[in-house]
Tab-separated table of C-alpha atoms in Angstrom:
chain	number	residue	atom	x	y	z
A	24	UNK	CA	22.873	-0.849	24.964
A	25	UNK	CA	18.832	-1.086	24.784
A	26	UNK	CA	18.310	-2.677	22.152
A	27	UNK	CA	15.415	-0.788	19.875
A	28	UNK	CA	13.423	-0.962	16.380
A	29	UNK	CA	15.056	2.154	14.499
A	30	UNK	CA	12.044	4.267	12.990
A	31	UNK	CA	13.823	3.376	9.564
A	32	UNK	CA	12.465	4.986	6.257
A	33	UNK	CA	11.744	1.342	5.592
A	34	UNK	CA	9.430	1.410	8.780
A	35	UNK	CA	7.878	4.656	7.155
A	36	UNK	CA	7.367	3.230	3.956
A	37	UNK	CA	5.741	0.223	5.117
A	38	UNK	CA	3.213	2.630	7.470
A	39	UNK	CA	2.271	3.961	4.328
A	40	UNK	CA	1.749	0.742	2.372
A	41	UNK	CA	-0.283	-0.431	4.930
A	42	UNK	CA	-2.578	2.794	5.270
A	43	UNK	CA	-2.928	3.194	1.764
A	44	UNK	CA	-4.422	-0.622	1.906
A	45	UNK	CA	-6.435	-0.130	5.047
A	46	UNK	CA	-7.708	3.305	3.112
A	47	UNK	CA	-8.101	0.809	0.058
A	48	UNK	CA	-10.530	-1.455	2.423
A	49	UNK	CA	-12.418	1.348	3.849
A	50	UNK	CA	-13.565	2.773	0.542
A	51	UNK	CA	-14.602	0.255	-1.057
A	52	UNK	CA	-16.530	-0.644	2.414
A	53	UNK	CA	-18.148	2.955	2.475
A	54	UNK	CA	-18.887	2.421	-1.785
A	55	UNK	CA	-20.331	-0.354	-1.006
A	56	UNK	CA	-22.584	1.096	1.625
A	57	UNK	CA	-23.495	3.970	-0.281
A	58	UNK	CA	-24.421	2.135	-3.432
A	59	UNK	CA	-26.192	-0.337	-1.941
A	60	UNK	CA	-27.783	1.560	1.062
A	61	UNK	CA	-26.646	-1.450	3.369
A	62	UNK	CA	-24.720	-1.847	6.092
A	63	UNK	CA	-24.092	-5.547	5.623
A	64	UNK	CA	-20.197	-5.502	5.464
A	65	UNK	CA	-19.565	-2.727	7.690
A	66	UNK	CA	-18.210	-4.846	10.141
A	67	UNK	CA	-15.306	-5.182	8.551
A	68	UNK	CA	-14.376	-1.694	9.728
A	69	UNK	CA	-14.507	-2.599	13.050
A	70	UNK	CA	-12.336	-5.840	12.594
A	71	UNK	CA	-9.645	-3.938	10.395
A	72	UNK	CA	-9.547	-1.076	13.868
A	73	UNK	CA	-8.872	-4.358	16.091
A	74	UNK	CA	-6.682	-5.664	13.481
A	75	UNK	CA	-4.919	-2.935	13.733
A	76	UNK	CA	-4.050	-2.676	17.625
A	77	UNK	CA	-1.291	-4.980	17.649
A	78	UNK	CA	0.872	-3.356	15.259
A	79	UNK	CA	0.400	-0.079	16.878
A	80	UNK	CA	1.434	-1.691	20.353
A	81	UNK	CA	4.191	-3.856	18.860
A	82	UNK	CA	5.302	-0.080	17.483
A	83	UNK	CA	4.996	1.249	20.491
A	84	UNK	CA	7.109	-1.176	22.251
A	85	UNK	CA	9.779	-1.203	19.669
A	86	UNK	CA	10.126	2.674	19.771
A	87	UNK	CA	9.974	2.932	23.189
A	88	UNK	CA	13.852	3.097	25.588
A	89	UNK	CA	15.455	2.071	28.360
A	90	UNK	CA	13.136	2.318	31.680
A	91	UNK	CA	10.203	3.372	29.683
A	92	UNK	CA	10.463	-0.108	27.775
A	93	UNK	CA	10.882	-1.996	30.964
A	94	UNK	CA	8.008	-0.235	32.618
A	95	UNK	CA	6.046	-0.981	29.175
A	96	UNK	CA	7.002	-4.950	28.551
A	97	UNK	CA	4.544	-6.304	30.250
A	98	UNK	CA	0.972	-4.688	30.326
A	99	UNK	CA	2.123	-3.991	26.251
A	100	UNK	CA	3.266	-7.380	26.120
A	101	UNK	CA	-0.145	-9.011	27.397
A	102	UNK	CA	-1.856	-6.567	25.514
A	103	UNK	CA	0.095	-7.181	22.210
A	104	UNK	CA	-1.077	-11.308	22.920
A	105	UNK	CA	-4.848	-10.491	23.526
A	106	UNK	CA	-5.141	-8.614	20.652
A	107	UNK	CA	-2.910	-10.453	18.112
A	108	UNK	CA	-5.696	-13.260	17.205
A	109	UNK	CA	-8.227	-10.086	15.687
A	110	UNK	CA	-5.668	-9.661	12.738
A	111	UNK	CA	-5.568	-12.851	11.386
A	112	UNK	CA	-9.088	-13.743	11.925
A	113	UNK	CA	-10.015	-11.317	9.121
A	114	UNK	CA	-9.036	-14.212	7.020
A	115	UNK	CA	-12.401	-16.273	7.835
A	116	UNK	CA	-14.443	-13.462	7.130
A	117	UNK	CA	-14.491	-15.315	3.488
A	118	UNK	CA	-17.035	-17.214	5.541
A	119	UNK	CA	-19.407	-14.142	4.394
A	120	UNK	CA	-19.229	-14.635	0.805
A	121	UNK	CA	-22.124	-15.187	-0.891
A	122	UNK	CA	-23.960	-14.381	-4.070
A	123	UNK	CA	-26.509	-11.429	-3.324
A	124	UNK	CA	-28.772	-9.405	-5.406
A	125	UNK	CA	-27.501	-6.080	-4.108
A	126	UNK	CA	-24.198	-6.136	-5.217
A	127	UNK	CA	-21.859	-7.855	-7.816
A	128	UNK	CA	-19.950	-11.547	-6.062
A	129	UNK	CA	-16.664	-10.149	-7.738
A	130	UNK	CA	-16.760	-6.953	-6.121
A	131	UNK	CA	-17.985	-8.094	-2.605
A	132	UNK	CA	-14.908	-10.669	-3.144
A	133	UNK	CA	-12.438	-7.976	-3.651
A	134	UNK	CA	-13.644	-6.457	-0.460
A	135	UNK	CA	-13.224	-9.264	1.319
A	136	UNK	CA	-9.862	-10.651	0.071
A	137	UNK	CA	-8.969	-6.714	0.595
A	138	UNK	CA	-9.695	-6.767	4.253
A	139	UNK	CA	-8.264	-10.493	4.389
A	140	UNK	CA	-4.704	-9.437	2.716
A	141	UNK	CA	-5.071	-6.208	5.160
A	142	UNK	CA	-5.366	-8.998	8.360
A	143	UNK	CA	-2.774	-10.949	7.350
A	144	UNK	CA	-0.031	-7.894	6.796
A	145	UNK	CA	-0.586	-6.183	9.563
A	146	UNK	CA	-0.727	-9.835	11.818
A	147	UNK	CA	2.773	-10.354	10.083
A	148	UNK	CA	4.114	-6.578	10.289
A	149	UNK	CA	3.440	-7.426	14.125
A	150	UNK	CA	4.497	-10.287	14.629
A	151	UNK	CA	7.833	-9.340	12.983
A	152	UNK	CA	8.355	-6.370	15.735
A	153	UNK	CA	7.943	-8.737	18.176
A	154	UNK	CA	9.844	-11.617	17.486
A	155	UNK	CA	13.237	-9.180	16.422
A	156	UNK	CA	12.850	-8.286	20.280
A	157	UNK	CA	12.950	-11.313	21.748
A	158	UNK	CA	15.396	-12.493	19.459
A	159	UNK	CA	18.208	-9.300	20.319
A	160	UNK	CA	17.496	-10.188	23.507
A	161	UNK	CA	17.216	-14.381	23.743
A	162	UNK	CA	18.745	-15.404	20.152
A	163	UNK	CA	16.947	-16.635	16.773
A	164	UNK	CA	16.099	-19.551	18.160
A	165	UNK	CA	13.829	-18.040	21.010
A	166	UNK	CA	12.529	-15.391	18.525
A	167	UNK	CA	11.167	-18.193	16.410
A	168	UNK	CA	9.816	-20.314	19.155
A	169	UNK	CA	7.969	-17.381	20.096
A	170	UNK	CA	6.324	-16.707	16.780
A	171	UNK	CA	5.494	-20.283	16.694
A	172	UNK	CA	3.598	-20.239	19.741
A	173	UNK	CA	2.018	-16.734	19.051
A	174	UNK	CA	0.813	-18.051	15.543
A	175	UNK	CA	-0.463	-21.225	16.988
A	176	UNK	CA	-2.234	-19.569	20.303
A	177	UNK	CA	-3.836	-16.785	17.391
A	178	UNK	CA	-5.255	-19.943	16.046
A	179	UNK	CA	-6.417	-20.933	18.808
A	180	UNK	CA	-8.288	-17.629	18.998
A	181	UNK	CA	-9.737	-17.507	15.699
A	182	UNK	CA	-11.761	-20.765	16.709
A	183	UNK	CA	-12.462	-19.222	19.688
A	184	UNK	CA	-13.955	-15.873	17.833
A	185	UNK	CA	-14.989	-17.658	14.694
A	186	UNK	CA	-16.856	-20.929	16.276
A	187	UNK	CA	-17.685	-19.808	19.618
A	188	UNK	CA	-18.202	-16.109	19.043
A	189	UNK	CA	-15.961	-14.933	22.045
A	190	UNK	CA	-13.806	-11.940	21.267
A	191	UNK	CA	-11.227	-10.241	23.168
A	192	UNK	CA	-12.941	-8.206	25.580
A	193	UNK	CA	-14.453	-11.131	26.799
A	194	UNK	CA	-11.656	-11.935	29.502
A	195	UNK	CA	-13.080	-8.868	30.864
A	196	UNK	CA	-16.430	-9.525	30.782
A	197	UNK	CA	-17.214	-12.834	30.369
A	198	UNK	CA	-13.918	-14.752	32.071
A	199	UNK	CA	-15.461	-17.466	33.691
A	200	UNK	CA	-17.255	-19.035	30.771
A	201	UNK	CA	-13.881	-18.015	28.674
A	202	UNK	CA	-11.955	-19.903	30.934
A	203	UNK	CA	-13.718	-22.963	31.278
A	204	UNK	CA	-14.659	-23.449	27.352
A	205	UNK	CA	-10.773	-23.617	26.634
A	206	UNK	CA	-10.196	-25.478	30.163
A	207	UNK	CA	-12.730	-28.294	28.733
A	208	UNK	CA	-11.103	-28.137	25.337
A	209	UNK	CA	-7.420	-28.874	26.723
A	210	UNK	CA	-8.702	-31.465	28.828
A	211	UNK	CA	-10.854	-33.256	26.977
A	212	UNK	CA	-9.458	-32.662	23.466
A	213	UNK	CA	-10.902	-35.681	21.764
A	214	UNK	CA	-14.142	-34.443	22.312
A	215	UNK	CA	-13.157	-31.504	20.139
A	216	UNK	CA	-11.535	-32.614	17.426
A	217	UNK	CA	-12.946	-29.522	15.058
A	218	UNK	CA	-11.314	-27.068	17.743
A	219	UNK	CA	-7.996	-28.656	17.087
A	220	UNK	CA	-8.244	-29.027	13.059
A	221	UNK	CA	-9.186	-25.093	12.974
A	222	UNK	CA	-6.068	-24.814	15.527
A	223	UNK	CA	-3.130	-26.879	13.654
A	224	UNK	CA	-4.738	-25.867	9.852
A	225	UNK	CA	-4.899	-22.274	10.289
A	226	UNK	CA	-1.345	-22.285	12.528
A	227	UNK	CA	0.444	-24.318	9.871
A	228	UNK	CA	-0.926	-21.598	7.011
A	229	UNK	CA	-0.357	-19.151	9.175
A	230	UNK	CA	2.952	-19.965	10.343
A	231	UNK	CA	4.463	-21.029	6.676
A	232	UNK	CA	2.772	-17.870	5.468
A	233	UNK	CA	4.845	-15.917	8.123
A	234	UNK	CA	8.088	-17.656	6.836
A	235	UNK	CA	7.261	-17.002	3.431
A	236	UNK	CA	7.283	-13.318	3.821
A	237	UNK	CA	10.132	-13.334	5.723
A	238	UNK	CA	12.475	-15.435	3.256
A	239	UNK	CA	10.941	-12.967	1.223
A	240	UNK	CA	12.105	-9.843	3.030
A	241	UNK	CA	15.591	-11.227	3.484
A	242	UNK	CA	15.730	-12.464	0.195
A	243	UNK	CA	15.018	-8.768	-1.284
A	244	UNK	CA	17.699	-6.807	1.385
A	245	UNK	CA	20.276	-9.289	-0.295
C-alpha cells in the first residue's frame, strides 16, 4: 500500500500553531511599520512567504496518492531542496539587530527572534514530512541520512544567501556564476575556510536542533 502522511488532527493542530505564529510575526511587522512609518523590517515578510514554501510542498507531497505521488516526487522533490535553505536562514536575520532611535531594541528583538523561531519550525515541520517518506520507504537509517544531508546542504545555502547574497531563483537566472562560486568553493576549500565554518556551525545547530525536537515529539506521544 502507498504509503501516505494521514491529515491527522495532530497535522491540523500544528497548521494552526504555526499560522497563529506566522500571524504573530506579521503583526508585529505591520505595528512596527505603522508606528514607526518605516519599512525597514518588512523584509521579513517576504522571507517568512519563502520560508514557508517547503512545508506547503512537503504537504503536498505527503497528501498526495499513488500515481499522482509518483508523477509529483520529483519536480516536488527538487523543488522541496531549492527552497528548504529560505526557512532556516531566517535565523541570521539577527544579523539586523541593532539599537535605533525609531523603535525600542527589545521590541525589534522580539520581532526578530519571532520570525527566527517561525524559520526554524516550519524548516523542522518540513523536514519531518520528508524524512518519514523516505524512511517508510528506505528505513530509519536512510530517513536520517537524508535529513543530515538536507540540514547540512541548507547550510550550505544560508552562506550562500547570507555571505554571497544569492537566493533561490538564482539557478534560474543567474546559474553560471551560481555554479561556479560553489564549484570554486568545493575545489579549493582551503581558500574558504569562512564558507565551511558557516557550513559545519550552522549544520551541527541545525541538525542537533532537529533531533532535539524530535526526541521531544516522541518523548511527549509516549
Amino acid at each position: 500500500m502507498e504509503p501516505t502522511l494521514p491529515f491527522t488532527r495532530t497535522r491540523v493542530t500544528l497548521l494552526f500553531v504555526l499560522a497563529l505564529s506566522v500571524g504573530l510575526s506579521l503583526f508585529l511587522i505591520a505595528g512596527r511599520v505603522v508606528v514607526t512609518h518605516q519599512i525597514r523590517f518588512l523584509f521579513l515578510a517576504w522571507n517568512l512567504f519563502l520560508a514557508a514554501i517547503p512545508y506547503a510542498l512537503s504537504t503536498l507531497l505527503g497528501l498526495a496518492r499513488g500515481p499522482l505521488r509518483a508523477r509529483l516526487l520529483l519536480p516536488v522533490g527538487a523543488a522541496w531542496l531549492l527552497f528548504f535553505p529560505n526557512a532556516p536562514y531566517l535565523v541570521t536575520d539577527l544579523f539586523h539587530l541593532d539599537e535605533r532611535p525609531d523603535a525600542p531594541l527589545w521590541f525589534d528583538l522580539a520581532l526578530i527572534l519571532s520570525c527566527a523561531w517561525n524559520g526554524l519550525m516550519l524548516a523542522y515541520a518540513s523536514l519531518a514530512d520528508m524524512q518519514t517518506l523516505v524512511r517508510l520507504r528506505l528505513g530509519p537509517l536512510a530517513g536520517w541520512a537524508f535529513a543530515t544531508v538536507a540540514l547540512l546542504l541548507s547550510s550550505f545555502g544560508i552562506y550562500l544567501g547570507r555571505y554571497l547574497r544569492y537566493n533561490s531563483w538564482d539557478i534560474l537566472a543567474n546559474p553560471l556564476t551560481l555554479f561556479y562560486d560553489i564549484l570554486d568553493r568545493l575545489l579549493h576549500p582551503f581558500a574558504y575556510p569562512r564558507t565551511w565554518g558557516v557550513t559545519v556551525v550552522f549544520g551541527a545547530f541545525l541538525l542537533l536542533g532537529y533531533g532535539t525536537v524530535r526526541v521531544l515529539g516522541r518523548a511527549q506521544a509516549e
